[in-house]
Tab-separated table of C-alpha atoms in Angstrom:
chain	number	residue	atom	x	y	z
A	1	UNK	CA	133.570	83.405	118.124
A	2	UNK	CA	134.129	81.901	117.818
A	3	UNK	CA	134.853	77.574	119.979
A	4	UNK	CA	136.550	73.400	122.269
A	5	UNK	CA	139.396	70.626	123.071
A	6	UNK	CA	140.600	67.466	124.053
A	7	UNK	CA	143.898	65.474	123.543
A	8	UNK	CA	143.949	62.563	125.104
A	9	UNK	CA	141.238	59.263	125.451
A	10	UNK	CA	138.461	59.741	127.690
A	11	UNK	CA	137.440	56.790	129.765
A	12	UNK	CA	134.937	54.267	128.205
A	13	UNK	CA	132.644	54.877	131.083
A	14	UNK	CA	132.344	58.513	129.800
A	15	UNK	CA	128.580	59.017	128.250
A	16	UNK	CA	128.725	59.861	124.818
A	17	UNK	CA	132.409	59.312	123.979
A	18	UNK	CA	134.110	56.935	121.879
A	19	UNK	CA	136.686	54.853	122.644
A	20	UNK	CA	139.578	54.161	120.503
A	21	UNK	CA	137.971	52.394	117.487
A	22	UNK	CA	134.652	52.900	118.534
A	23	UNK	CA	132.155	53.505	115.092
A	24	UNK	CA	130.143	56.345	116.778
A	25	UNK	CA	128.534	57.859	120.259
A	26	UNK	CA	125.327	55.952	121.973
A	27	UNK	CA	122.389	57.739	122.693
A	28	UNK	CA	122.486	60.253	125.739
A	29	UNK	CA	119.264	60.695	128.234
A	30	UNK	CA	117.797	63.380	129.243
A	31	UNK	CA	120.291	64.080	132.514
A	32	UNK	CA	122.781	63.457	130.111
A	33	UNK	CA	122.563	66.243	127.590
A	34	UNK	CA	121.182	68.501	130.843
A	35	UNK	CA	124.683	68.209	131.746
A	36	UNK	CA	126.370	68.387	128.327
A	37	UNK	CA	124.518	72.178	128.285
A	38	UNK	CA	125.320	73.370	131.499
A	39	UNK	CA	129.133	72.051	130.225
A	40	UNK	CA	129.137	74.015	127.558
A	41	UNK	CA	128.115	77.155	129.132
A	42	UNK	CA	130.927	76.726	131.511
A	43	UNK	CA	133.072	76.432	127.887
A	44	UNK	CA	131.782	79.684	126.623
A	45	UNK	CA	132.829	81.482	129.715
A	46	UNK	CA	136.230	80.477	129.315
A	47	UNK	CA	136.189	80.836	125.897
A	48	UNK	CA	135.137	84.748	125.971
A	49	UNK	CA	137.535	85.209	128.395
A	50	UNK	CA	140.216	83.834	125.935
A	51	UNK	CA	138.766	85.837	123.416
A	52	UNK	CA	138.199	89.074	124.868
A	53	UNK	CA	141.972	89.100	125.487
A	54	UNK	CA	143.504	88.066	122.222
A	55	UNK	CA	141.211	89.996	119.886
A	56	UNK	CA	139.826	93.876	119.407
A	57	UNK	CA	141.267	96.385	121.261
A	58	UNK	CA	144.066	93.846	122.762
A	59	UNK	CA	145.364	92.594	119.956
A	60	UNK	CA	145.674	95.825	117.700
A	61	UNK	CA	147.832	97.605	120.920
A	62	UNK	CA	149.923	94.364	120.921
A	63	UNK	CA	150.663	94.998	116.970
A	64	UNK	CA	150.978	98.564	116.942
A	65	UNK	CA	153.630	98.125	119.835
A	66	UNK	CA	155.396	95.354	117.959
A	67	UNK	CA	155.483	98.307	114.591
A	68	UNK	CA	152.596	97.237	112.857
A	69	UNK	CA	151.720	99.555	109.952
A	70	UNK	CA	148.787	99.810	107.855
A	71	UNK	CA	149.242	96.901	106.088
A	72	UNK	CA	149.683	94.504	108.712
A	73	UNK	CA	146.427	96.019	110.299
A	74	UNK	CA	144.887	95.108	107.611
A	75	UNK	CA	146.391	91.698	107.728
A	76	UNK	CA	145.321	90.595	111.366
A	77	UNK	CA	142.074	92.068	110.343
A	78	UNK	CA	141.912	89.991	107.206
A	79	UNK	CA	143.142	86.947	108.401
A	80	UNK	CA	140.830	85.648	110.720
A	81	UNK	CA	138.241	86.105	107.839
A	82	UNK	CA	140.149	84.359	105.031
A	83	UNK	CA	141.490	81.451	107.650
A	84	UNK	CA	137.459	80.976	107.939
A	85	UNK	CA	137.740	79.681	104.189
A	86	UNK	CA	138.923	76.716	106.107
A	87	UNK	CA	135.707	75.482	107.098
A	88	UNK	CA	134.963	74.958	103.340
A	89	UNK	CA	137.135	72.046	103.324
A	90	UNK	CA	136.780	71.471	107.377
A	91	UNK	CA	132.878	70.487	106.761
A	92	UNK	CA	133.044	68.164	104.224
A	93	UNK	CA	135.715	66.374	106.530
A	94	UNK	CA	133.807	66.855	109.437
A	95	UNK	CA	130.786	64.873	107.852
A	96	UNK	CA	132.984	61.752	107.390
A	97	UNK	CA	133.736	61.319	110.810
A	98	UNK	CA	131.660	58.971	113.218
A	99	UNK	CA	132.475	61.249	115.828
A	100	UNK	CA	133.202	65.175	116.023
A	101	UNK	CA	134.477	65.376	120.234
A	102	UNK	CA	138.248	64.683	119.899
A	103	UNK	CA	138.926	66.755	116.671
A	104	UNK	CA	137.121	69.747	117.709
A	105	UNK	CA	139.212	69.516	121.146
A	106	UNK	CA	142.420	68.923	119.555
A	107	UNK	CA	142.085	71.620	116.911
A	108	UNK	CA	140.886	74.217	119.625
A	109	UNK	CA	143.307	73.887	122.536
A	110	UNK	CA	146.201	73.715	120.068
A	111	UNK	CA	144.742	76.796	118.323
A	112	UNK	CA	143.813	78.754	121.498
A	113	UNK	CA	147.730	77.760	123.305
A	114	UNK	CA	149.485	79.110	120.414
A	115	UNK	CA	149.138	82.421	122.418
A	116	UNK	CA	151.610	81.117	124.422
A	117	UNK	CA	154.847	81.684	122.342
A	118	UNK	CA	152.880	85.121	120.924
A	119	UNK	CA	153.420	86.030	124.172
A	120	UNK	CA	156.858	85.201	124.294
A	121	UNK	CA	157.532	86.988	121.062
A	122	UNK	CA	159.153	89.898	122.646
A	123	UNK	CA	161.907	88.033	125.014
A	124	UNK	CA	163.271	86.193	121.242
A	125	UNK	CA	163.037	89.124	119.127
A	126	UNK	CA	163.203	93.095	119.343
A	127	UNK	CA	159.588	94.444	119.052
A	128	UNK	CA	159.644	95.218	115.200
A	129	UNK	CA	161.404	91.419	114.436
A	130	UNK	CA	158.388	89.804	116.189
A	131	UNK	CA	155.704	91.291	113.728
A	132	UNK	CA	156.188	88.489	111.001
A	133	UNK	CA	156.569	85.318	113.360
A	134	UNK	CA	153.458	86.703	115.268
A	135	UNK	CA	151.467	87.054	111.744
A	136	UNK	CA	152.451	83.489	111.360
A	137	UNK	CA	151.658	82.074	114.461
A	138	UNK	CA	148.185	84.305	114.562
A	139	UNK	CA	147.275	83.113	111.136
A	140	UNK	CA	147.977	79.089	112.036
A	141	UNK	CA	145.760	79.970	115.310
A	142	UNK	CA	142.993	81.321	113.069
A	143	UNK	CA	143.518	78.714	110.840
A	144	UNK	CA	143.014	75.677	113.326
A	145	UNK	CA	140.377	77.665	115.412
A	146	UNK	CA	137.851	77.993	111.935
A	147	UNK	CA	138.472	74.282	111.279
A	148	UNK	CA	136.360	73.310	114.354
A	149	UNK	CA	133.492	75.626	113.333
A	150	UNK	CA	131.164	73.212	111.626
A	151	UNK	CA	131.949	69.893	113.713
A	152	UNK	CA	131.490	72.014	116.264
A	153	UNK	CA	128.336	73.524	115.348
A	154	UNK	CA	126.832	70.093	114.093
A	155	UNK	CA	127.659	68.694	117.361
A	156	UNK	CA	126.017	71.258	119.328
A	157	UNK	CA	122.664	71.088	116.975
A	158	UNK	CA	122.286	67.370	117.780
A	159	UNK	CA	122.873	68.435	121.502
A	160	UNK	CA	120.165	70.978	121.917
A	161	UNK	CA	116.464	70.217	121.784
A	162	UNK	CA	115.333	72.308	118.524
A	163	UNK	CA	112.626	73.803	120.257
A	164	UNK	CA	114.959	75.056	122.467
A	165	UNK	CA	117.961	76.384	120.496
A	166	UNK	CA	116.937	80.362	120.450
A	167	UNK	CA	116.152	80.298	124.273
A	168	UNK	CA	119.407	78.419	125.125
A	169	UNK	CA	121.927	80.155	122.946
A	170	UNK	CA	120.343	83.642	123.573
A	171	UNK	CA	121.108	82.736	127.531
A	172	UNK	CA	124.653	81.107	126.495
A	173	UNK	CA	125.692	84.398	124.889
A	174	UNK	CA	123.904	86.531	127.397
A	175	UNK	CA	126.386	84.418	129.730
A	176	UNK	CA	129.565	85.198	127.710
A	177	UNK	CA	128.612	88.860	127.367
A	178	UNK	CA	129.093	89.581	130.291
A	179	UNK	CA	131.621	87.676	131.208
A	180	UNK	CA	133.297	89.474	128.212
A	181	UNK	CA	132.435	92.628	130.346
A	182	UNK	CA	133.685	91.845	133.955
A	183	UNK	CA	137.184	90.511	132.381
A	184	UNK	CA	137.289	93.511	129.759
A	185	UNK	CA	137.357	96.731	131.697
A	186	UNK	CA	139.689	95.665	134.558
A	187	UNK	CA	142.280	93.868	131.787
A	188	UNK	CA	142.006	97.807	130.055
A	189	UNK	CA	142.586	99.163	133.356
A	190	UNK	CA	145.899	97.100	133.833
A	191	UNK	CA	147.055	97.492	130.671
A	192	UNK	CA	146.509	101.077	130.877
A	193	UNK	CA	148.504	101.477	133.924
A	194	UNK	CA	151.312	99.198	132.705
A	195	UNK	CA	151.733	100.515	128.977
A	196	UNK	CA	150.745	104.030	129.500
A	197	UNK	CA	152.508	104.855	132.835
A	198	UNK	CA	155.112	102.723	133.084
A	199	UNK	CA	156.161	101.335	129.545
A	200	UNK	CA	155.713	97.930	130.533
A	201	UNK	CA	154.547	96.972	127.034
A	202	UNK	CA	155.813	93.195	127.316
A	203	UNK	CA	154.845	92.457	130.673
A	204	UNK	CA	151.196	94.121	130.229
A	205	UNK	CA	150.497	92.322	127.136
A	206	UNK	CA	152.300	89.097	128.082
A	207	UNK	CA	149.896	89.461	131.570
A	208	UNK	CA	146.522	89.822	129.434
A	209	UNK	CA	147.682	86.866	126.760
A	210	UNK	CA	149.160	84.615	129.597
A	211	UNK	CA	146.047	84.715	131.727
A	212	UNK	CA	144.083	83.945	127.821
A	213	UNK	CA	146.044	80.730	127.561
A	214	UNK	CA	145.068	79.550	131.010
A	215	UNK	CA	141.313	80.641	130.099
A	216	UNK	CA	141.935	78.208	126.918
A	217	UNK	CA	143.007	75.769	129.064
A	218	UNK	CA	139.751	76.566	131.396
A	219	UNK	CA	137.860	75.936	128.118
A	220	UNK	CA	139.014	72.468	127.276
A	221	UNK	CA	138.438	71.012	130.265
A	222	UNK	CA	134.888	71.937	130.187
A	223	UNK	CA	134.183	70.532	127.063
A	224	UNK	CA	135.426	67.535	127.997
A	225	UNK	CA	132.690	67.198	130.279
A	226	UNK	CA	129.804	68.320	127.267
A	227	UNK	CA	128.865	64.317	126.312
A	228	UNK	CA	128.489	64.225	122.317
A	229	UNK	CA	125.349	62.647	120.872
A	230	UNK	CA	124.629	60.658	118.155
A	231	UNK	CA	124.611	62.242	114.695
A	232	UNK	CA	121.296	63.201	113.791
A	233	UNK	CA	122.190	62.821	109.737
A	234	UNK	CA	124.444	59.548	109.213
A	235	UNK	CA	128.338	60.148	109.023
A	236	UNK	CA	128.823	60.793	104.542
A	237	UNK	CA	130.578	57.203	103.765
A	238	UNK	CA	131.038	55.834	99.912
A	239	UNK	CA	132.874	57.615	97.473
A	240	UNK	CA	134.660	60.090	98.595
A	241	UNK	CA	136.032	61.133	95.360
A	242	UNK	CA	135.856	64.677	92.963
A	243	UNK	CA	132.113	63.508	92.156
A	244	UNK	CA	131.552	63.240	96.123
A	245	UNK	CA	132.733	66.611	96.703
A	246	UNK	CA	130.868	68.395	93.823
A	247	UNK	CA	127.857	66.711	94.629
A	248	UNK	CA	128.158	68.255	98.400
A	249	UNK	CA	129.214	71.470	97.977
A	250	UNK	CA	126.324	72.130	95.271
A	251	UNK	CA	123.837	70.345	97.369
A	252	UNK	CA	123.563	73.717	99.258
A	253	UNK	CA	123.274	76.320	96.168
A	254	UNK	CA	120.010	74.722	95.332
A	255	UNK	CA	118.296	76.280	97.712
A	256	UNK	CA	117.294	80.291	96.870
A	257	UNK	CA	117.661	81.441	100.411
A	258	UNK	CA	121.093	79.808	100.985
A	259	UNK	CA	121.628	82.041	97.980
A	260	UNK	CA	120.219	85.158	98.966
A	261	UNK	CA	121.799	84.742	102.472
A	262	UNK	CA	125.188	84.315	100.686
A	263	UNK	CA	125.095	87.297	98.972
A	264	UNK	CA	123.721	89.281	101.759
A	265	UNK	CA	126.921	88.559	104.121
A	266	UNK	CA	129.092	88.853	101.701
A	267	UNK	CA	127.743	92.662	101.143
A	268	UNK	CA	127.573	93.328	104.810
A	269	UNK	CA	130.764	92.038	105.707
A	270	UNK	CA	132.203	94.032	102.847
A	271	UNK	CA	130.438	96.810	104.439
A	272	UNK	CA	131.557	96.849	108.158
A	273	UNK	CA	135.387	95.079	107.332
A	274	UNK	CA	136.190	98.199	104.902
A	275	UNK	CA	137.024	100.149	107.701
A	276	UNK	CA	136.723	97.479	110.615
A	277	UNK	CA	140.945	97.713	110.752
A	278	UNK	CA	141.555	101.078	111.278
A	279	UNK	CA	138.954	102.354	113.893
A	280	UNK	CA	140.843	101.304	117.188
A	281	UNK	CA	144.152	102.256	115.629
A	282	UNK	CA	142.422	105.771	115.075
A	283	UNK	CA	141.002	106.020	118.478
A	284	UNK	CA	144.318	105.202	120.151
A	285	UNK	CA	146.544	107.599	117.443
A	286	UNK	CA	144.345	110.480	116.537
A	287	UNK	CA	141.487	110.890	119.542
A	288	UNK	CA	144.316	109.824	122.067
A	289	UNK	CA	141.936	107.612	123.758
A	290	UNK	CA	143.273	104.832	126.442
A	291	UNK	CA	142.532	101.504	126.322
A	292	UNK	CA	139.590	101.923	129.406
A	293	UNK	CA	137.862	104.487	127.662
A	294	UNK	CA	137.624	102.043	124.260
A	295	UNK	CA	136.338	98.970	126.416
A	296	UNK	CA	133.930	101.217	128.459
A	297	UNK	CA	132.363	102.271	125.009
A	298	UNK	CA	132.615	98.816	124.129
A	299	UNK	CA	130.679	97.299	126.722
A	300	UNK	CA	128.116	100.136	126.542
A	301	UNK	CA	127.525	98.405	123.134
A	302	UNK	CA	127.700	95.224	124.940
A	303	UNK	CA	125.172	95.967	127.260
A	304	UNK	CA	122.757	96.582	125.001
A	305	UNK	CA	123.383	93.859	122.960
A	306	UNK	CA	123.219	91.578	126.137
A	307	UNK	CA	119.882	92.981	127.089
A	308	UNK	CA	118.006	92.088	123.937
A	309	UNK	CA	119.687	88.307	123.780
A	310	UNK	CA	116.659	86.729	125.560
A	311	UNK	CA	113.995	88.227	123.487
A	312	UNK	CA	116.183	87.293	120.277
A	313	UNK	CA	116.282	83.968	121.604
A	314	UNK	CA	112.396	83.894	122.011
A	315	UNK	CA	111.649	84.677	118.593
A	316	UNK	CA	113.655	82.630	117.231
A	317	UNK	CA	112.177	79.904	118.979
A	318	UNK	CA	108.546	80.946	117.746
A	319	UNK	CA	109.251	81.680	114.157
């Protein structure tokens, strides 16, 4: 996930920040970007926590409830995917900017807040008039969330030592996982016991989305700690024309792999989104499971996945 924030100035004194006007970051040392990692672990947390709330399980009760059909389903499946066509455009931005800090911070805590008035959906509207304003506010979130991906992701690769980049993100994500885990099953449990015995649909969802927007929050103030670095490539300058573009979005389809790699996901993802939509609506509607029993099976999954995260990590680091 999918993700980081800041608004306002930070302080000259602040290492590897600009100022206003400033051309670019200075060099960090070693306690420096020591700091910047442990940051951003601290901004994963948060961020899982934000995202294990507003997304799977969560999110698909919250639309069936406000009359979601089929369709729409399909939609919030769909448009998380489609806003990442964003990023397309969002790069070749990104690379013109002498820093990446304060737009992936804006972009992100905007993004992640919108949550707020999707929470307060149900106090303007009757459950079924909500569904299209919170398509529209979901799809900006997406939308704004995607367009921090590669900033983001170039700032983090010119954070972390690259003989160190499987080892520390296999222990970043091992980190999230289970934070994922701890805040999954009890947020099931609650919204089991509000929707299921009580009919508290508004308050248990507005509970699980409110305490998301406070873990977005949670988020961007850690990442205002992680110091950015130095581009390792030089900011694109020059033209930046049709003939720029062209020349930077085929720059990548020379290479065979790239190729190979594109097709690949686009088969997979073709593959595992086909039916991606429907399976928690089934469990819910047909199997008559509750919301515990999908996040228990969920973090069985997770488990596993969390155990073989350091080994990943390893071999990635060696090959």
């Amino acid at each position: 996930m999918a993700s980081p924030e800041e608004l306002t100035s930070p302080p000259p004194e602040e290492p590897g920040v600009p100022c206003a006007g400033a051309a670019a970051p200075r060099e960090l040392n070693r306690l420096e970007v020591l700091a910047g990692l442990r940051a951003s672990v601290w901004e994963a947390s948060t961020s899982t926590i934000w995202g294990a709330l507003t997304t799977g399980t969560f999110l698909t009760g919250y639309a069936l409830w406000l009359g979601a059909g089929s369709a729409a389903l399909g939609l919030i499946t769909a448009i998380p995917i489609f806003a990442g066509l964003v990023q397309v455009v969002a790069s070749f931005l990104g690379d013109r900017l002498p820093a990446r800090k304060r737009f992936v911070n804006t972009l992100s805590i905007i993004g992640r807040s919108l949550f707020l008035p999707i929470l307060l959906l149900p106090l303007l509207f009757s459950p079924h008039g909500a569904l299209v304003p919170f398509l529209l506010l979901f799809t900006l979130a997406y939308i704004l969330l995607h367009a921090t991906v590669p900033a983001w992701t170039s700032w983090m690769s010119d954070l972390v030592p690259p003989d160190h980049r499987g080892r520390y993100f296999g222990r970043r994500n091992m980190i999230a996982g289970v934070v994922s885990m701890v805040i999954s099953l009890p947020a099931a449990w609650f919204l089991d016991y509000s929707t299921r015995r009580h009919h508290w649909e508004a308050y248990g969802f507005g509970t699980l989305f409110g305490i998301a927007v406070l873990a977005g929050i949670g988020s961007f103030i850690a990442i205002r700690r992680q110091p950015e670095p130095p581009r390792k490539a030089a900011p694109e300058s020059g033209n930046r024309g049709v003939a720029s573009a062209i020349r930077y979005y085929r720059a990548p389809f020379a290479d065979r792999n790239f190729r190979r790699l594109i097709v690949f996901n686009t088969v997979f993802g073709l593959g595992q989104f086909f039916a991606a939509p429907f399976f928690t609506v089934y469990s819910l509607k047909n199997l008559g499971l509750g919301y515990s029993t999908l996040q228990v099976l969920a973090t069985i999954g997770g488990i596993a996945s969390l155990g073989s995260m350091p080994l990943w990590g390893y071999l990635a680091d060696k090959f």
